[in-house]
Coordinates of C-alpha atoms and ligand atoms in Angstrom, one line a residue:
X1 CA 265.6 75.4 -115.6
X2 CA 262.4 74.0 -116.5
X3 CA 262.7 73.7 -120.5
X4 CA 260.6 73.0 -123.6
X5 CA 262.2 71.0 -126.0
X6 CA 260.5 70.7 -129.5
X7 CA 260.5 68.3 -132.1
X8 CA 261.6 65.9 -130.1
X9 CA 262.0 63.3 -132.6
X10 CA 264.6 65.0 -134.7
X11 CA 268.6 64.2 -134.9
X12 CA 269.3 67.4 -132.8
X13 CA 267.0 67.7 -130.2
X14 CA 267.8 64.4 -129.1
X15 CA 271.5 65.3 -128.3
X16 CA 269.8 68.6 -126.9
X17 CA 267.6 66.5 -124.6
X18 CA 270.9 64.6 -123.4
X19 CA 272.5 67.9 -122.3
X20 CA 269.5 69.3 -120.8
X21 CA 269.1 66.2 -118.9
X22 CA 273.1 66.0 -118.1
X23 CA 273.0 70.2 -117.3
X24 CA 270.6 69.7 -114.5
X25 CA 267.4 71.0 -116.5
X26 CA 263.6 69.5 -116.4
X27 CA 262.5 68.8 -119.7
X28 CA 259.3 68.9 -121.6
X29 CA 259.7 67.7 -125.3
X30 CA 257.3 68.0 -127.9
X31 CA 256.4 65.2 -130.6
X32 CA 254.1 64.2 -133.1
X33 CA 252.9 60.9 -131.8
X34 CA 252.1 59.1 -128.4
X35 CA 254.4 56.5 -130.3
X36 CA 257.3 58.7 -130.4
X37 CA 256.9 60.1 -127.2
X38 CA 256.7 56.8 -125.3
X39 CA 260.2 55.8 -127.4
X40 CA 261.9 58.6 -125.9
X41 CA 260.4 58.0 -122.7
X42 CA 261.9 54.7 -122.6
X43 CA 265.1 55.7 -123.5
X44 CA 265.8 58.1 -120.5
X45 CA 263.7 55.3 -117.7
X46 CA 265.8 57.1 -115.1
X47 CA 264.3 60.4 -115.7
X48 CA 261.6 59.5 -117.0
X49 CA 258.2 61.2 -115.5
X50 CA 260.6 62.8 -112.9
X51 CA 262.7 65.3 -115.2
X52 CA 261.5 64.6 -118.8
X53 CA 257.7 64.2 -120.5
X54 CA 256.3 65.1 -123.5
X55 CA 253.5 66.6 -124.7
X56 CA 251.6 66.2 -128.5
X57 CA 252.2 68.7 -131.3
X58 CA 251.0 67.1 -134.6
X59 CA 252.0 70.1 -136.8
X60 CA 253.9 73.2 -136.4
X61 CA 252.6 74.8 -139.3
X62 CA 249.1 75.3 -137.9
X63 CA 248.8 78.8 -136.7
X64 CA 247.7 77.7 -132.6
X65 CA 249.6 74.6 -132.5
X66 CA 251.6 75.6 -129.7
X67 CA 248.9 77.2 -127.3
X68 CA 248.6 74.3 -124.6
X69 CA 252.6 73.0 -125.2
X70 CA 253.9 76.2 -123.9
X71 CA 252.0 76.2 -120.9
X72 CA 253.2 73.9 -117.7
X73 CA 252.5 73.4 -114.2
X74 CA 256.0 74.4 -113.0
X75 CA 256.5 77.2 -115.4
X76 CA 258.7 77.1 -118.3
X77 CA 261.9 79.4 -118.0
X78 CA 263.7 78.2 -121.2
X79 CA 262.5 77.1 -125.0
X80 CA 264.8 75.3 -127.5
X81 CA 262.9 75.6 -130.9
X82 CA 264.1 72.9 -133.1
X83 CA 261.6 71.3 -134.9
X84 CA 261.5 71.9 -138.8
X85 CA 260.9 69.6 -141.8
X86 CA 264.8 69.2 -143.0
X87 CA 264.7 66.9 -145.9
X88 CA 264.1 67.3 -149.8
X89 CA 261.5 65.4 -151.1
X90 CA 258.5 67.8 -150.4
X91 CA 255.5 67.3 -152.9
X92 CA 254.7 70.9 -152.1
X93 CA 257.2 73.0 -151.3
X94 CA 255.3 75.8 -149.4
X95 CA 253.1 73.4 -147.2
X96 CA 256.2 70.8 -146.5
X97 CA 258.9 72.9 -146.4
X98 CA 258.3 76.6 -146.0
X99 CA 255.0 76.9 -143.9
X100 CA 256.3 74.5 -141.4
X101 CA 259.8 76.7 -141.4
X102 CA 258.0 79.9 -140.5
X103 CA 254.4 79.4 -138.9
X104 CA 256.6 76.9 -136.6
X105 CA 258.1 79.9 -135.5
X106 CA 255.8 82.6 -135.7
X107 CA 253.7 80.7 -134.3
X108 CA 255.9 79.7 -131.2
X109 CA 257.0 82.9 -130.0
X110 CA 253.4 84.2 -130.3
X111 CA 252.2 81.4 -128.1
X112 CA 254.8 82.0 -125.4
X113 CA 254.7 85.8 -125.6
X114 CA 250.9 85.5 -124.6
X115 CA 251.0 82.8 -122.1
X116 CA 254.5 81.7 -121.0
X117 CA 255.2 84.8 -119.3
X118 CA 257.9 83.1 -117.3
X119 CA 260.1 82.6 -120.4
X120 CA 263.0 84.6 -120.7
X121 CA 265.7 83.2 -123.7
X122 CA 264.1 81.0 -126.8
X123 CA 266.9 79.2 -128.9
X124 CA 265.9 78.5 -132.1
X125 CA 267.9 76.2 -134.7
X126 CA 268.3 78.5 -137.7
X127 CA 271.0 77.0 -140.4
X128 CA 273.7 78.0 -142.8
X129 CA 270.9 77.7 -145.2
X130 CA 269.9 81.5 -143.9
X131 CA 273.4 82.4 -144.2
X132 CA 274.6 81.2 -147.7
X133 CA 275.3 83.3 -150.8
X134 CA 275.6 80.8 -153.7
X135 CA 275.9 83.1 -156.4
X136 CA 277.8 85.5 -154.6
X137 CA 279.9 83.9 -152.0
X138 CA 281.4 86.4 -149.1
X139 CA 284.9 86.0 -148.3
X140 CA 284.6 84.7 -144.8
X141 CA 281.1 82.8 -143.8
X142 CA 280.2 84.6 -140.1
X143 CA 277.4 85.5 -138.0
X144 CA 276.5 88.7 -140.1
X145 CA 275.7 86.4 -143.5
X146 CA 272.4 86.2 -144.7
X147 CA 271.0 84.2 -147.7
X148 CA 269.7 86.8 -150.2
X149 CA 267.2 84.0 -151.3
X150 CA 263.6 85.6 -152.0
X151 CA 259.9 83.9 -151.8
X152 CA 259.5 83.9 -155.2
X153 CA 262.3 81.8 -155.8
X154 CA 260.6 79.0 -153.8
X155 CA 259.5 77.1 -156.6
X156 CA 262.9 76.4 -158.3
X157 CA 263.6 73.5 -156.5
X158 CA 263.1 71.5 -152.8
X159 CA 266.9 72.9 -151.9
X160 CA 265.9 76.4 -152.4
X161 CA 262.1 75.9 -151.2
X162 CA 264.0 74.8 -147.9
X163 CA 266.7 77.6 -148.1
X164 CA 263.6 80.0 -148.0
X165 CA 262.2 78.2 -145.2
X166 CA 264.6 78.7 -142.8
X167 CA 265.8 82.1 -144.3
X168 CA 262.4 83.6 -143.4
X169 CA 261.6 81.8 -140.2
X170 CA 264.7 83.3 -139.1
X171 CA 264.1 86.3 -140.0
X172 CA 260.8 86.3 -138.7
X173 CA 262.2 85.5 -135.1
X174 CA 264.7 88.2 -135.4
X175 CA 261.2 90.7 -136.1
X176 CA 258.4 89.7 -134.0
X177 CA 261.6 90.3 -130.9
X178 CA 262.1 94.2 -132.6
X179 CA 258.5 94.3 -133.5
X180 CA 256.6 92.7 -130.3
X181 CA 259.2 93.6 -127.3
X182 CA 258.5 90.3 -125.4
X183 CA 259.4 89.2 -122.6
X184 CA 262.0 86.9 -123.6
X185 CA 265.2 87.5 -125.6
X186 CA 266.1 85.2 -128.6
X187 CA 269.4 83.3 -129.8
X188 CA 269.6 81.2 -132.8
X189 CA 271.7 79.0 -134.4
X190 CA 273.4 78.4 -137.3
X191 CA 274.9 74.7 -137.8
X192 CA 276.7 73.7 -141.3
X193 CA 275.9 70.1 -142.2
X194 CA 275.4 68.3 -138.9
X195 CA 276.5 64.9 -138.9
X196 CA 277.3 62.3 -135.8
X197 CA 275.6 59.7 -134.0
X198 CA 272.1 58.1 -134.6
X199 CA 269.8 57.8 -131.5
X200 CA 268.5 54.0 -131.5
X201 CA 265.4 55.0 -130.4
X202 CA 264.2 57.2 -133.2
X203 CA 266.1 55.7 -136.1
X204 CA 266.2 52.3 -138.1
X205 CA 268.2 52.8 -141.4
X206 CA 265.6 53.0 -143.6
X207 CA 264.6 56.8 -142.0
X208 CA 267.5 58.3 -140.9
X209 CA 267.8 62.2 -140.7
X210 CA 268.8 63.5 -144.0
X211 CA 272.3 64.8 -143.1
X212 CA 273.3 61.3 -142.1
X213 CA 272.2 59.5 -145.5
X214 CA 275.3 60.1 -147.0
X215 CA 277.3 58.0 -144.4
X216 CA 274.3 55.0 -144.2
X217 CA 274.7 55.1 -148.3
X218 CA 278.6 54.9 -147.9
X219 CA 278.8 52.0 -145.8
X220 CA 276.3 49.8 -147.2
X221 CA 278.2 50.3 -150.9
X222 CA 275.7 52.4 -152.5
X223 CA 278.5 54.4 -153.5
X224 CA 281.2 51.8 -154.7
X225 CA 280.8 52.7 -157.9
X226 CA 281.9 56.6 -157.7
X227 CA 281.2 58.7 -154.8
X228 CA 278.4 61.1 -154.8
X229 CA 279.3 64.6 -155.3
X230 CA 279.2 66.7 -151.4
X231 CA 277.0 69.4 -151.8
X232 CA 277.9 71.2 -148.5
X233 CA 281.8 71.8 -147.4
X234 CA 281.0 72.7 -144.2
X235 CA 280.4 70.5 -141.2
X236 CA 280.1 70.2 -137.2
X237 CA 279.2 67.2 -134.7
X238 CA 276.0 67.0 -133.7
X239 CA 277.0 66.5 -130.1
X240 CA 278.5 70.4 -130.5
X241 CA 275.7 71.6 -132.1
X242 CA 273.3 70.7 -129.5
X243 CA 275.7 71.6 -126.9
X244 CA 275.9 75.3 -128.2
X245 CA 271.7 75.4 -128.1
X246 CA 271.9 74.4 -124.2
X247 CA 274.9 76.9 -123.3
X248 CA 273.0 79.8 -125.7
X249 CA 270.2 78.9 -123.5
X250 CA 272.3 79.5 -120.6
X251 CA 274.6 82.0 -120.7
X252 CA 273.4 85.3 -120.4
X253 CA 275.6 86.8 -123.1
X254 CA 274.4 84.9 -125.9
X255 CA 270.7 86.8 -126.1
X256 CA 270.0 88.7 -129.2
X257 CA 273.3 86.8 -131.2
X258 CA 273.4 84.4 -134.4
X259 CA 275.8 81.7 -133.5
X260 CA 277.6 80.0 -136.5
X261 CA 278.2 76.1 -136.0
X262 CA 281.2 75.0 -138.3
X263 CA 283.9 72.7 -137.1
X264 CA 285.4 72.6 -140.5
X265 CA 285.4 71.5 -144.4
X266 CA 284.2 68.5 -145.2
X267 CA 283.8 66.7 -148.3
X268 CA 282.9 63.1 -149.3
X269 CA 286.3 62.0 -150.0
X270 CA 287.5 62.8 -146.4
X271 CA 284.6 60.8 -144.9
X272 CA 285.3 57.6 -146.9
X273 CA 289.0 57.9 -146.1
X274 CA 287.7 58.4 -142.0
X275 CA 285.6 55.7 -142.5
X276 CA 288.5 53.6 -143.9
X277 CA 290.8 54.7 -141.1
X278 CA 288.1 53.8 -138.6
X279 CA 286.7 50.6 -140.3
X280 CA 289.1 49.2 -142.3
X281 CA 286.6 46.3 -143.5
X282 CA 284.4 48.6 -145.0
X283 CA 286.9 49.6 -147.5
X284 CA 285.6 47.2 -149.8
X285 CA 281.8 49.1 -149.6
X286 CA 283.9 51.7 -151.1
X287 CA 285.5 52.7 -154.4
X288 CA 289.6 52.4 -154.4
X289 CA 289.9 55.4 -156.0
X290 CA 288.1 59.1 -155.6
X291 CA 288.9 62.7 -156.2
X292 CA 288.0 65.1 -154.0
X293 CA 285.3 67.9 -155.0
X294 CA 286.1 70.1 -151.7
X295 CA 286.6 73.9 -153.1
X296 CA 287.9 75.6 -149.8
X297 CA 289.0 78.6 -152.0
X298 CA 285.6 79.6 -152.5
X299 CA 285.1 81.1 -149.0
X300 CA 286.3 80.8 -145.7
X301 CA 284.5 80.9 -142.3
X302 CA 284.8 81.7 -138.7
X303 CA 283.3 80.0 -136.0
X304 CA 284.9 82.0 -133.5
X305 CA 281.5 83.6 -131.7
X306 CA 280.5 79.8 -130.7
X307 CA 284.0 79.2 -129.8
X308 CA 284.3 82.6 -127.3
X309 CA 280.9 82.5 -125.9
X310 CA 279.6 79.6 -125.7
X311 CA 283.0 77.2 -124.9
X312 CA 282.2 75.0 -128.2
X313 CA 285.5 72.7 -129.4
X314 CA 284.3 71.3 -131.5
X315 CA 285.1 67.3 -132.4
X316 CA 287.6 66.1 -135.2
X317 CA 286.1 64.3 -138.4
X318 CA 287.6 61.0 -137.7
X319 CA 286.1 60.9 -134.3
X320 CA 282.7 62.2 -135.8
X321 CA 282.2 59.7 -138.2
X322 CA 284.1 57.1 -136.3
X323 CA 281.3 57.3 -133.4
X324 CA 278.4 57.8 -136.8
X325 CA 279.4 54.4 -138.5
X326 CA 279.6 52.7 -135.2
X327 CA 275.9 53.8 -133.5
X328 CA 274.5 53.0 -137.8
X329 CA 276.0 49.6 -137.2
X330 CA 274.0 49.4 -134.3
X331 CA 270.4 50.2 -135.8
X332 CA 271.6 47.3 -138.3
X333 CA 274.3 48.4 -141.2
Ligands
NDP401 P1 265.3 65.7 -138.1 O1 264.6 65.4 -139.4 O2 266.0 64.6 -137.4 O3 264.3 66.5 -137.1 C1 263.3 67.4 -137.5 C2 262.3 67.4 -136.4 O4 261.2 68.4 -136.7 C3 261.6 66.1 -136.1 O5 261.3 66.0 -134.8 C4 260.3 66.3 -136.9 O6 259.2 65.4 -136.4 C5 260.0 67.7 -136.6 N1 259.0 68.2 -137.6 C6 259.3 68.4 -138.9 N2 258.1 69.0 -139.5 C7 257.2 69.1 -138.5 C8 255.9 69.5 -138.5 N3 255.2 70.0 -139.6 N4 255.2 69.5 -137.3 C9 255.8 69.0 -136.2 N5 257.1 68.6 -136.1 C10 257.8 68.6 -137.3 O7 266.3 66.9 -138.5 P2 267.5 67.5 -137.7 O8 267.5 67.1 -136.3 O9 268.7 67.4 -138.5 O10 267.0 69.1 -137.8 C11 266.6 69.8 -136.7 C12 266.7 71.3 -137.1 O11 268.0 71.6 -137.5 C13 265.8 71.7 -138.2 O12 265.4 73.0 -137.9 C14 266.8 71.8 -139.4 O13 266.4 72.8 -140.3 C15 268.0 72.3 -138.7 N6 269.3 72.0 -139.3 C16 269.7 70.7 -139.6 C17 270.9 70.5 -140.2 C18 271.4 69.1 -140.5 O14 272.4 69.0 -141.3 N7 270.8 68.1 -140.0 C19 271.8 71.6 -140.6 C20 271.3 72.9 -140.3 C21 270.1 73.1 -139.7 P3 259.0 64.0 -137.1 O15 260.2 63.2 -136.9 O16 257.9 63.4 -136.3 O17 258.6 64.2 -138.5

């Protein structure tokens, strides 16, 4: 299939670009720089101008932004929607953080309903972020949770400004396809914390994806003192997650569904002790002692709807952050 990729500078896409390109497809990826795009470029030299090019798009949240990216000499057949700001140090929340979230989306599906008629599945990368209920936890975490965060709430703080974000941009998706009856049909999904391995050509240490901070900041013993507390209990690979945007893309069955990317819990304790397992001369970059802060009464989850459709098995910690600690060692930890 012929495929548009955005945000192609992001964690994700780059491990969605590495099963488009493995799958067979043609790839156009979107970035916000020549810089970035002649990176990637030279990172794939033997597909490179053959099966993978990019094309500019400086800012999602502009209402037209993706008006020429959708269109292609060879017609696209396939989109893969995951560029979004994912970090939380906005210094406004609606223009960093939410506007990006939503407009990004809006703003692609318009584009390819009015001139990418040749389009029929757009996967967008949602998060658990749209599906969880802090206050009010469900029993089991699945496809049918959403957050009950409203736009008001915005302004409490970057975490929930995010939440909001991705809450309504999914939403959004979810009505222009009831509202607009395009052409296309949509899948999104849903990953939990996504950790695994850095791509050398978009990363030093110094900006690293958000989700991976915590494992540069364990390894380089900014956290021998006491480990920071975990925030999120749930995780998955980043090599699954990407792989369940190219199979939604490309099976059939997976139009019109919310897939749910968990591979397990996951605290901070049990990726020190990996990385100890794995690397036993970082153990000093670490403190001897820790308690875990992991709380899996508080709900459970099922990841079963990635697992039967799409074929996801999804990696073991160990070898997750095995693989992480040895491709951060690589960009210079
Ligand atoms: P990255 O920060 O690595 O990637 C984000 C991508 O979005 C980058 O290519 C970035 O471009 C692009 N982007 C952000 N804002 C804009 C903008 N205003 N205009 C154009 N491009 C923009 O994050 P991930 O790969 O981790 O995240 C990708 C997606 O996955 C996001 O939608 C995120 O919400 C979602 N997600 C991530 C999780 C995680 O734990 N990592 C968990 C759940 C969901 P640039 O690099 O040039 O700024």
């Amino acid at each position: 299939m012929k495929v548009l990729l955005t945000g192609g500078s992001g964690l994700i896409a780059a491990h969605c670009l590495d099963y488009l390109l493995q799958h067979g497809h043609d790839v156009v990826v979107t970035v916000r720089s020549h810089e970035k795009g002649k990176k990637m470029l030279s990172s794939h030299p033997d597909h490179a101008k053959s099966r993978v090019s990019y094309v500019i798009v400086e800012d999602i949240a502009k209402e037209d932004a993706f008006k020429d990216a959708v269109k292609s000499d060879l017609p696209f057949e396939a989109v893969l929607h995951t560029a979004s700001p994912f970090h939380f140090h906005p210094t406004d929340f609606k223009k960093d953080l939410i506007e990006p979230a939503i407009i990004g989306t809006t703003g692609i599906l318009k584009a390819i309903k009015a001139s990418a008629p040749t389009v029929k599945i757009v996967v967008i990368t949602s998060s658990f972020a749209a599906m969880v209920n802090a206050l009010n936890p469900p029993k089991i975490y699945d496809e049918t949770c959403w957050n009950p965060v409203r736009f008001e709430q915005a302004q409490e703080s970057a975490n929930i400004a995010y939440r909001v974000g991705k809450t309504y941009a999914e939403k959004a998706a979810w009505e222009f396809v009831e509202n607009e009856r395009p052409n296309f049909q949509v899948a999104t999904i849903l990953p939990t914390l996504v950790l695994g391995p850095t791509v050398h050509y978009l990363n030093s240490l110094d900006s690293l994806n958000t989700s991976n901070e915590r494992l540069r900041d364990m390894i380089l013993g900014k956290m021998k003192d006491g480990l920071a507390p975990t925030g999120y209990f749930l995780w998955a690979d980043v090599r699954d997650v990407a792989l369940a945007h190219v199979k939604a893309m490309e099976i059939p069955a997976a139009a019109g569904k919310r897939f749910f990317c968990a591979a397990g819990y996951v605290d901070n304790t049990a990726i020190a002790d990996a990385i100890k397992e794995g690397y036993p001369q970082l153990a000093t970059k670490l403190p001897n002692n820790y308690e875990s802060d992991l709380r899996r009464d508080i709900y459970g989850f099922d990841n079963s709807q990635t697992r039967n459709i799409l074929g996801i098995e999804y990696r073991p910690l160990k070898q997750c952050i095995i693989d992480t600690v040895k491709s951060l060692q690589e960009v210079g930890a």
